[in-house]
CSV table of C-alpha atoms in Angstrom, one decimal:
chain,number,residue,atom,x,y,z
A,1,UNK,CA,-67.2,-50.4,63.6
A,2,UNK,CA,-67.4,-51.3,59.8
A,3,UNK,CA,-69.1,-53.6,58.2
A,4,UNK,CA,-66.0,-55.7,57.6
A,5,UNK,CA,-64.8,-56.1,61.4
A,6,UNK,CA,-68.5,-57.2,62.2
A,7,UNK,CA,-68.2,-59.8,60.2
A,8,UNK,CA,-64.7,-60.7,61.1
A,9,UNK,CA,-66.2,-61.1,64.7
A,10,UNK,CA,-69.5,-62.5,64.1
A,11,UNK,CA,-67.1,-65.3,62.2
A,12,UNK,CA,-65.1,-65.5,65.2
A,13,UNK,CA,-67.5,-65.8,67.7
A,14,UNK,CA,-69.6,-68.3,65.6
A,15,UNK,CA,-66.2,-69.9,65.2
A,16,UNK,CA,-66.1,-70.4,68.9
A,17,UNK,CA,-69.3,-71.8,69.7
A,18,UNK,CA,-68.8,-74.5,66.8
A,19,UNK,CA,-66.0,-75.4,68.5
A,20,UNK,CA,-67.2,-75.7,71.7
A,21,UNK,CA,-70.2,-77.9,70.3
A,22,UNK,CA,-68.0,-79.7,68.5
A,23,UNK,CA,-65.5,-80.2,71.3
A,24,UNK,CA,-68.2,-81.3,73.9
A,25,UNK,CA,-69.7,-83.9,71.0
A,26,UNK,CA,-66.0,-85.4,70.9
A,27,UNK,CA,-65.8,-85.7,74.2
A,28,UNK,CA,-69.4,-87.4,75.0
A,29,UNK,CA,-68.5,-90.1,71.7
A,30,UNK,CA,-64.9,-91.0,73.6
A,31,UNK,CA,-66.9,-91.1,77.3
A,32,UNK,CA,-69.2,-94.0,75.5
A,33,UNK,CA,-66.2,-95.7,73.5
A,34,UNK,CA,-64.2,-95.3,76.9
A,35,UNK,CA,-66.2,-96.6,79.3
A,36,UNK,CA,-66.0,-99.9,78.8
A,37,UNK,CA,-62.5,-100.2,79.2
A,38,UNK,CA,-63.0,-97.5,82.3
A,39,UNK,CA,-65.2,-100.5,84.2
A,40,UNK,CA,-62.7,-103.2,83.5
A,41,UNK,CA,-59.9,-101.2,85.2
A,42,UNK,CA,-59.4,-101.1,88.9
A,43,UNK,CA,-59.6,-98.3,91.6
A,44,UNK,CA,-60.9,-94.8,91.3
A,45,UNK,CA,-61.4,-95.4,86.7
A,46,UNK,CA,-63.3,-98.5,87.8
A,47,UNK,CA,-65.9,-96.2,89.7
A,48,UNK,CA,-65.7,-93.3,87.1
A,49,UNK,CA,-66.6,-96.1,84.5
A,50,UNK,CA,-69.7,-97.2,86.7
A,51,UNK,CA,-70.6,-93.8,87.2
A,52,UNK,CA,-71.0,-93.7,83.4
A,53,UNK,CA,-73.0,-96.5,83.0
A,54,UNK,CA,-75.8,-95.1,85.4
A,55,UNK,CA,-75.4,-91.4,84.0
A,56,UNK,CA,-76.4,-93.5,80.2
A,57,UNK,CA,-79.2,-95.8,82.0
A,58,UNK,CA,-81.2,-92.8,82.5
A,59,UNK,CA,-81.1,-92.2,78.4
A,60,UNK,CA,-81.1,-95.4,77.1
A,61,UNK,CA,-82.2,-99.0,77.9
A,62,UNK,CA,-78.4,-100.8,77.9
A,63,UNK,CA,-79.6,-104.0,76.6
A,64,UNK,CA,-76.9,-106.5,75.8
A,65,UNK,CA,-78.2,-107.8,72.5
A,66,UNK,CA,-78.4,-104.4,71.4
A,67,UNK,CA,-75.4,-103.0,72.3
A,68,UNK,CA,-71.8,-102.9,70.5
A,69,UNK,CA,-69.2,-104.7,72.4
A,70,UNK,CA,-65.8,-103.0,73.1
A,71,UNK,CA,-62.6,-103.8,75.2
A,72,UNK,CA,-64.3,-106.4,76.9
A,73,UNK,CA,-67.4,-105.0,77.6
A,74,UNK,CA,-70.8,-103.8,76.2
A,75,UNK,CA,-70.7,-99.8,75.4
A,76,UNK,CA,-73.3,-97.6,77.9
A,77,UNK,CA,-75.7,-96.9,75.2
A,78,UNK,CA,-77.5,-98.8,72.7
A,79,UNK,CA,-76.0,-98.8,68.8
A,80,UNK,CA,-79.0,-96.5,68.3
A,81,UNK,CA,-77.9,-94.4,70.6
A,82,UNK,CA,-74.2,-95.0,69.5
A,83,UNK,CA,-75.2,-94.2,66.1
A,84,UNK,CA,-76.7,-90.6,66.9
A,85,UNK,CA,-74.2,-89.6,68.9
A,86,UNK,CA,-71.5,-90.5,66.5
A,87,UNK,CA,-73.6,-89.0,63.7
A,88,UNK,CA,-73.7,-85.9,65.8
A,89,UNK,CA,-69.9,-85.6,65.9
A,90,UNK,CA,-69.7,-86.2,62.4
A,91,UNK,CA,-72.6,-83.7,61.7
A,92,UNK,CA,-70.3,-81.4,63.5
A,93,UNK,CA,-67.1,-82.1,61.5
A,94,UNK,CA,-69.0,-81.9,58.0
A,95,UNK,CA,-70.9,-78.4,59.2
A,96,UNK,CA,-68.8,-75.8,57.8
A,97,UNK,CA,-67.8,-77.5,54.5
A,98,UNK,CA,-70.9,-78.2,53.6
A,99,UNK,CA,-72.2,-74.6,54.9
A,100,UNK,CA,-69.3,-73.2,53.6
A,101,UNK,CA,-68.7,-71.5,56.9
A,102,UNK,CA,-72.1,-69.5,57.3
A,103,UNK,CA,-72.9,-70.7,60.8
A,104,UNK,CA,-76.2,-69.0,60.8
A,105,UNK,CA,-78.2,-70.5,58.5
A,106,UNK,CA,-80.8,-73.2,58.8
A,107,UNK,CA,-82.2,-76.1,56.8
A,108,UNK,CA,-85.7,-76.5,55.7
A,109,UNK,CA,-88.0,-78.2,57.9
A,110,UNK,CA,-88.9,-81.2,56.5
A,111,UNK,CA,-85.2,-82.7,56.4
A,112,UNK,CA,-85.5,-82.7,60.5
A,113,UNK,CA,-89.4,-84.4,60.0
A,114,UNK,CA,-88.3,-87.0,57.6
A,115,UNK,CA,-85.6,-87.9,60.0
A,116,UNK,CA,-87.5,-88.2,62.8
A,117,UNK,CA,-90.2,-90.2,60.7
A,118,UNK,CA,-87.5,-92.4,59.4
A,119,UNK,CA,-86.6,-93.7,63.1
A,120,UNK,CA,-90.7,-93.9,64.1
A,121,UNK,CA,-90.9,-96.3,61.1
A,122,UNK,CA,-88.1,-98.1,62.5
A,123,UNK,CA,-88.8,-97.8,66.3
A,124,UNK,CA,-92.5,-99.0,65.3
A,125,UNK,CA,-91.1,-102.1,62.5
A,126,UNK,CA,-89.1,-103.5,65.5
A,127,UNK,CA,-91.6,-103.2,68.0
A,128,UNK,CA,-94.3,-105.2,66.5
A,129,UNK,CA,-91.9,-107.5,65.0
A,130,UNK,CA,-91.5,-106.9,61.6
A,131,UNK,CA,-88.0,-105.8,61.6
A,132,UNK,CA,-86.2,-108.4,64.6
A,133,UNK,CA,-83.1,-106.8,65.5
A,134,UNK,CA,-81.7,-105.2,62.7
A,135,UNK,CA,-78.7,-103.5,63.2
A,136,UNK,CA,-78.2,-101.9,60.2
A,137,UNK,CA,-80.9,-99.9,60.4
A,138,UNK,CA,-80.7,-98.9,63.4
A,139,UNK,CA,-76.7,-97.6,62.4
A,140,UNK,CA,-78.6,-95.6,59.6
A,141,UNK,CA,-81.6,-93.7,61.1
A,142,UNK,CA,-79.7,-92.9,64.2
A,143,UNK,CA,-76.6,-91.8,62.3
A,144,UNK,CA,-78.9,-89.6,59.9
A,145,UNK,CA,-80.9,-88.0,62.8
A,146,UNK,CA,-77.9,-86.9,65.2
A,147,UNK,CA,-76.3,-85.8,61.1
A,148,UNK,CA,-79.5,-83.8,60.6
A,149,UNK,CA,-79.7,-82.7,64.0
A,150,UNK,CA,-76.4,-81.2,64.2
A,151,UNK,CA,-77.4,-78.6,61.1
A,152,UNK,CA,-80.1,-77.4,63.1
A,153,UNK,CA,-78.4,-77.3,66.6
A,154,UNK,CA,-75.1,-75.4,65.6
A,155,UNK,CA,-76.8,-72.6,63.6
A,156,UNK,CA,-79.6,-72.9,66.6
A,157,UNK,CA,-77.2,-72.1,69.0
A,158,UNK,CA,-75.2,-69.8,67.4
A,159,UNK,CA,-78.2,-67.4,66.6
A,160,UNK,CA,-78.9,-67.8,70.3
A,161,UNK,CA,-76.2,-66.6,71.2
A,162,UNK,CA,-75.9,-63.4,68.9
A,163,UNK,CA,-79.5,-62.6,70.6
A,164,UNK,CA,-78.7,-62.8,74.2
A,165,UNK,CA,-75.7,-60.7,73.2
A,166,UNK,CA,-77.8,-58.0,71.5
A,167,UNK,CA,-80.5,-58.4,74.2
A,168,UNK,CA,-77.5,-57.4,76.5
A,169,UNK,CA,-75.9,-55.0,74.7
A,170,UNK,CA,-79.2,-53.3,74.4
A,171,UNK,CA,-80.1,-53.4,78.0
A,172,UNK,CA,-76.5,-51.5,79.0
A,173,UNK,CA,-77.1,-48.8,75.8
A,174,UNK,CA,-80.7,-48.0,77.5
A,175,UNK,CA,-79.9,-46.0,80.7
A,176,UNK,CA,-77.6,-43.7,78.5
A,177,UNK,CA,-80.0,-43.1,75.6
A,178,UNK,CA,-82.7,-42.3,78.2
A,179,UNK,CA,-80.3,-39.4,80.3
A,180,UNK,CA,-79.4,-38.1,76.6
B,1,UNK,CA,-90.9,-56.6,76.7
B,2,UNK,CA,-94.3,-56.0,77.0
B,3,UNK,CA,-96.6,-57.9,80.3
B,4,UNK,CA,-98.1,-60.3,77.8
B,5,UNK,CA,-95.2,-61.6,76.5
B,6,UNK,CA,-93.4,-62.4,79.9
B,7,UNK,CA,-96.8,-64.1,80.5
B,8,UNK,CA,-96.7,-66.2,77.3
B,9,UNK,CA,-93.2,-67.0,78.4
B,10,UNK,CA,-93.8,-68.1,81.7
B,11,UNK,CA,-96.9,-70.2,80.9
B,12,UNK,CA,-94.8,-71.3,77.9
B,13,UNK,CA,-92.4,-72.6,80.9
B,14,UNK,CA,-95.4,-74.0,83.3
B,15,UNK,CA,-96.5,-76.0,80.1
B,16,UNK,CA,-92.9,-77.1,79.5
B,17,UNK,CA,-92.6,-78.6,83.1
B,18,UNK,CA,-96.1,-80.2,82.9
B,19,UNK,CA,-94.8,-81.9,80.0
B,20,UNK,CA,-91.2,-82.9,81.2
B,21,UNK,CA,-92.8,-84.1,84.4
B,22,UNK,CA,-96.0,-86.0,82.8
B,23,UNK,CA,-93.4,-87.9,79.9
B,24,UNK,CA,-90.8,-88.8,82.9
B,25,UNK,CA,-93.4,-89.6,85.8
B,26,UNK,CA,-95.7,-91.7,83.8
B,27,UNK,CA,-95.4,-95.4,84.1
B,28,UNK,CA,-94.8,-96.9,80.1
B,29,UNK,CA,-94.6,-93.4,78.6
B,30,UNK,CA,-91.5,-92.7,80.8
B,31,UNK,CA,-89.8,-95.3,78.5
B,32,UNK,CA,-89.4,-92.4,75.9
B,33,UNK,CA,-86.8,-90.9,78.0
B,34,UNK,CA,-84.8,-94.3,77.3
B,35,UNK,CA,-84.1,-92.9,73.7
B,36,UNK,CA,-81.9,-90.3,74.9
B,37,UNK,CA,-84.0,-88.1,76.8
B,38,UNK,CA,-86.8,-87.5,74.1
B,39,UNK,CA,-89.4,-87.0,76.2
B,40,UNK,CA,-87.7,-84.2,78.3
B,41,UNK,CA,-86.7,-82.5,75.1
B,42,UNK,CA,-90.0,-83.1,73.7
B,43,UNK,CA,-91.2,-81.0,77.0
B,44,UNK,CA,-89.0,-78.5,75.7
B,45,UNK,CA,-90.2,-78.3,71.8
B,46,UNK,CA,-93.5,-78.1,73.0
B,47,UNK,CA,-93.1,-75.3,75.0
B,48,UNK,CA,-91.4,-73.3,72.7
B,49,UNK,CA,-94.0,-74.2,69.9
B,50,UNK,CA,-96.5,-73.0,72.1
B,51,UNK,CA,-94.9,-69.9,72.9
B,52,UNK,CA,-94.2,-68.9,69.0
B,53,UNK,CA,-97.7,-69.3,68.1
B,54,UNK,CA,-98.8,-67.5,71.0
B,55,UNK,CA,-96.2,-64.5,70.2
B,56,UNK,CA,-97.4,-65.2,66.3
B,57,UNK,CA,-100.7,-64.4,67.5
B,58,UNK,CA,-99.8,-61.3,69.2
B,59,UNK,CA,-97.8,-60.4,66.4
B,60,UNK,CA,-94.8,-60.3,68.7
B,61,UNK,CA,-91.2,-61.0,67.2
B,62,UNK,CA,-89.9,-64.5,67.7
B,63,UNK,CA,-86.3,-65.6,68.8
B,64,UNK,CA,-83.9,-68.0,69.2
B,65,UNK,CA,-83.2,-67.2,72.5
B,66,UNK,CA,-86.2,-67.0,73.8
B,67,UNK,CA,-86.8,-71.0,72.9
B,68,UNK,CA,-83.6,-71.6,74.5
B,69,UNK,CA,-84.8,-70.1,77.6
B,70,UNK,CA,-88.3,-71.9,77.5
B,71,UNK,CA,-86.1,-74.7,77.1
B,72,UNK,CA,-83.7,-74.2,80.2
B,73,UNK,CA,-86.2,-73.1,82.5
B,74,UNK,CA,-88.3,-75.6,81.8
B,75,UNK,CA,-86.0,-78.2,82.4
B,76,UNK,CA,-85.0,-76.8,86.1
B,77,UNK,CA,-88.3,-76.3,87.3
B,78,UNK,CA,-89.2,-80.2,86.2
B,79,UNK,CA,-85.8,-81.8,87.8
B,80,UNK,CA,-86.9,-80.2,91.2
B,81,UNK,CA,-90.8,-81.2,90.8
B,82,UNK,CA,-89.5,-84.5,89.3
B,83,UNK,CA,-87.4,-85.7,92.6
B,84,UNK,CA,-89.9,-84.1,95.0
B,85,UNK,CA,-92.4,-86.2,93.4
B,86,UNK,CA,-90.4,-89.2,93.5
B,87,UNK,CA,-89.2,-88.8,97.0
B,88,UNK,CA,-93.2,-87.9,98.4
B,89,UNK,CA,-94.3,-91.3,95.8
B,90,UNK,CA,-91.5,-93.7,97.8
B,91,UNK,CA,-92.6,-92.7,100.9
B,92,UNK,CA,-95.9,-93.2,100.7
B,93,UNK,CA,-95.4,-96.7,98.4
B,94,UNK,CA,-92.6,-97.8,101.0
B,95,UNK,CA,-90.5,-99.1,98.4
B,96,UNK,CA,-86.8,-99.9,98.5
B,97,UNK,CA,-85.5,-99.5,94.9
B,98,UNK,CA,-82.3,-100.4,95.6
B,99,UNK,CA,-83.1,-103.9,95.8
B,100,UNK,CA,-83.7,-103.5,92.1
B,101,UNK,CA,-80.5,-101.6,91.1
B,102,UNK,CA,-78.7,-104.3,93.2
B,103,UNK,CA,-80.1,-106.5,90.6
B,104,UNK,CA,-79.8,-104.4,87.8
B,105,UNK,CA,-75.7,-104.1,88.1
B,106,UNK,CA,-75.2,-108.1,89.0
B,107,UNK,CA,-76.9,-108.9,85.6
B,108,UNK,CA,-75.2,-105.9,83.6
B,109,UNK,CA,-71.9,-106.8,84.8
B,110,UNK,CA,-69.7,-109.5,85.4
B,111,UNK,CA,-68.3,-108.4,88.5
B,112,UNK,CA,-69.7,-105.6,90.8
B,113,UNK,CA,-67.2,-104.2,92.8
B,114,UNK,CA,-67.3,-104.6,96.5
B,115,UNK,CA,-67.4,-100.0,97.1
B,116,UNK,CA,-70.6,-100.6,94.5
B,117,UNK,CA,-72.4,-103.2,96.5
B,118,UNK,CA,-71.5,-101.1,99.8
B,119,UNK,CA,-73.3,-97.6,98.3
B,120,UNK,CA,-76.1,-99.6,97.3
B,121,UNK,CA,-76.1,-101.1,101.1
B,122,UNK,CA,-75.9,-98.0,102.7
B,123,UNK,CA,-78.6,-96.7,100.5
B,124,UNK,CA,-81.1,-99.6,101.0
B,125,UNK,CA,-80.4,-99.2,105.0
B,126,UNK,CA,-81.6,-95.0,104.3
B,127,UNK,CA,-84.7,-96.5,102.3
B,128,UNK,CA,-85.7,-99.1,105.6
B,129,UNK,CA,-85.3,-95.7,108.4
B,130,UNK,CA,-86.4,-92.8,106.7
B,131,UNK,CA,-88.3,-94.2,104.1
B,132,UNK,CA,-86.6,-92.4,101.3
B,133,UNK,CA,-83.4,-92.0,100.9
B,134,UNK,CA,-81.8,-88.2,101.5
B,135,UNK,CA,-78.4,-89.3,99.2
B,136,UNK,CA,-79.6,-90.8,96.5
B,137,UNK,CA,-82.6,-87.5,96.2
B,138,UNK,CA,-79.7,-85.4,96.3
B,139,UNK,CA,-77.8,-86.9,93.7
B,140,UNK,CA,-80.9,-87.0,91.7
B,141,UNK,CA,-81.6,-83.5,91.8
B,142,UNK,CA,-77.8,-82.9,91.0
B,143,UNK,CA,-77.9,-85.3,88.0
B,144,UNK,CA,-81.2,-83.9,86.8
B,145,UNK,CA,-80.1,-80.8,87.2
B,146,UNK,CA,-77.3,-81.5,85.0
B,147,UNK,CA,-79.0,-83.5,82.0
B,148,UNK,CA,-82.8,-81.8,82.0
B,149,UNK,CA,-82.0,-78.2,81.4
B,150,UNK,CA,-79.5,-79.2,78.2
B,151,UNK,CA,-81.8,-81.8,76.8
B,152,UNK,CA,-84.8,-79.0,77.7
B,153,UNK,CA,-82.6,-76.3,75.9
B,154,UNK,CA,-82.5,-78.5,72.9
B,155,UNK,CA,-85.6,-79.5,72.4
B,156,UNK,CA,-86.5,-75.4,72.9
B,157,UNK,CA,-83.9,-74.2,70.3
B,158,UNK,CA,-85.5,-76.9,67.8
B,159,UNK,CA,-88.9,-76.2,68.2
B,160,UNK,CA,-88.2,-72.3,67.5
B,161,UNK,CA,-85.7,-73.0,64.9
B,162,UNK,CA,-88.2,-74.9,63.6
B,163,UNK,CA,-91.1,-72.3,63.8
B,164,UNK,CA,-88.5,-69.8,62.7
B,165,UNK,CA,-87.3,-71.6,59.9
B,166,UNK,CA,-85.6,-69.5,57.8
B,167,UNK,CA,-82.8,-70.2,55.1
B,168,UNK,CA,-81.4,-66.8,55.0
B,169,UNK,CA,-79.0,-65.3,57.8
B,170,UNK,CA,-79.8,-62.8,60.1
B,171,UNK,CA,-79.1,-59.8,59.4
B,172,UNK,CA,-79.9,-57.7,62.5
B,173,UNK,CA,-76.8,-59.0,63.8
B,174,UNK,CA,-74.8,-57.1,61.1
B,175,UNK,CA,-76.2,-53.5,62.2
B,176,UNK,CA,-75.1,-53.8,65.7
């Protein structure tokens, strides 16, 4: 195979998995905006929106007072939580162009430290009481961490994938170059 | 692969567990799992951090997929220790936590529905004969299951992508 169809399918495989992450973000940011109006409907979406709300208690505390309120009710996750999952997605949609398509690489390490660090300080501010309830900045260290995170998960899983592949195709060349 | 580096892998996997269990299990630390998952993907980062400076130090090649592994595995084997821990801890402590979870939903919501308040009925009546209850494990282990080997996975692929950390694209993919 030349050198221009391997790259034509590495794009389209890495093309695929983008998607996929990208689909399966969608999907898990309109489960959370959802859900709400899921529980205030009756029968079988009633209990599909319940089931939703314990799937999230096991991630994320569901306080009221800390929680957005939609369609009548309070969203399964915290806006913390909100905000990283949303900032995921938009991670997700902002990928390519800013990557300008090359799926594989990575960022440097600190950008994934300092985001981390960022949502300590906040985590620790609000916990001893210097910083009561402050939604803003819970919007913007979430929303930059599940950004950030997205630049190393996509490329992450993308090179995984390529790997396993090889480690595949390697294992079905072996028997044949050991007979010849 | 050579014997040493399935060995690195697997007690890369054992330490990965360990850690899944000890953030989730832990009264107070468990809390960290209330910020979507961290501690279980932590378990996984930590895992896969240990196993790239272990293959570092045998100068074996590190990748991706092997953090993702770590990751996965590691997540498996600690949603089946996690619920046989929990189920061996309530029957010992001869605790009905549905009591709690009855609570729980009446001060979430404004109105549980009546199905609700029956499967938490029928569930508190399987904690007072048996002492545990076999549903509820079951769903645990299918829920865990589902959630611990993806967050696991993650936190894997980060800690190796972050070990790895390269700006440039592989190239070894280009020669195959």
């Amino acid at each position: 195979m030349d050198s221009e169809n391997t790259n034509r399918l590495l794009f389209k495989r890495s093309l695929i998995i983008y998607l996929s992450i990208l689909f399966i973000a969608l999907i898990n940011f309109l489960i959370i905006l959802f859900a709400p109006l899921l529980v205030n409907s009756s029968g079988f979406l009633s209990d599909l929106g319940f089931l939703i709300y314990a799937l999230f208690s096991k991630s994320c505390h569901q306080i009221k007072d800390r929680s957005f309120f939609v369609f009548g009710e309070y969203l399964p996750v915290c806006i913390r939580c909100f905000s990283i999952y949303t900032g995921f997605l938009l991670g997700s949609i902002v990928f390519p162009f800013i990557r300008k398509f090359n799926f594989f690489a990575l960022p440097k390490i600190s950008l994934f430290i300092f985001s981390v660090v960022l949502i300590i300080i906040d985590v620790s501010l609000n916990l001893f009481g210097f910083l009561d309830n402050f939604v803003i900045s819970r919007i913007v260290t979430g929303g930059f961490l599940g950004t950030v995170a997205a630049f190393y998960i996509i490329p992450g899983f993308v090179n995984a994938y390529f790997e396993i592949f090889i480690f595949f195709k390697k294992k079905k060349i072996q028997p044949y170059d050991k007979t010849s | 692969m050579t014997k040493q580096a399935k060995d690195n892998k697997l007690t890369a996997i054992i330490i990965g567990t360990i850690c899944i269990t000890f953030f989730t299990m832990t009264p107070l630390l468990n809390l960290i799992n209330l910020f979507c998952f961290a501690g279980v993907a932590l378990g996984g980062f930590l895992a896969s951090i240990y196993y790239c400076s272990k293959a570092r130090q045998n100068e074996v090649e590190i990748y991706i997929k092997d953090g993702v592994l770590i990751g996965l595995f590691s997540g498996i084997l600690s949603s089946v220790v996690i619920v046989l821990i929990s189920m061996f801890s309530t029957i010992i402590s001869k605790t009905n936590p549905m009591i709690e979870i009855s609570e729980m939903f009446n001060s979430i919501f404004k109105t549980v529905p009546n199905e609700i308040n029956n499967v938490i009925q029928q569930l508190s009546d399987e904690y007072e004969t048996l002492g545990y209850s076999p549903t509820l494990m079951l769903t645990m282990l299918v829920m865990n299951l589902l959630i611990y080997p993806v967050v696991g996975l993650v936190g894997g692929l980060l800690g190796v992508v972050l070990k790895r950390n390269s700006k440039k694209p592989n190239s070894n993919y280009l020669n195959t």
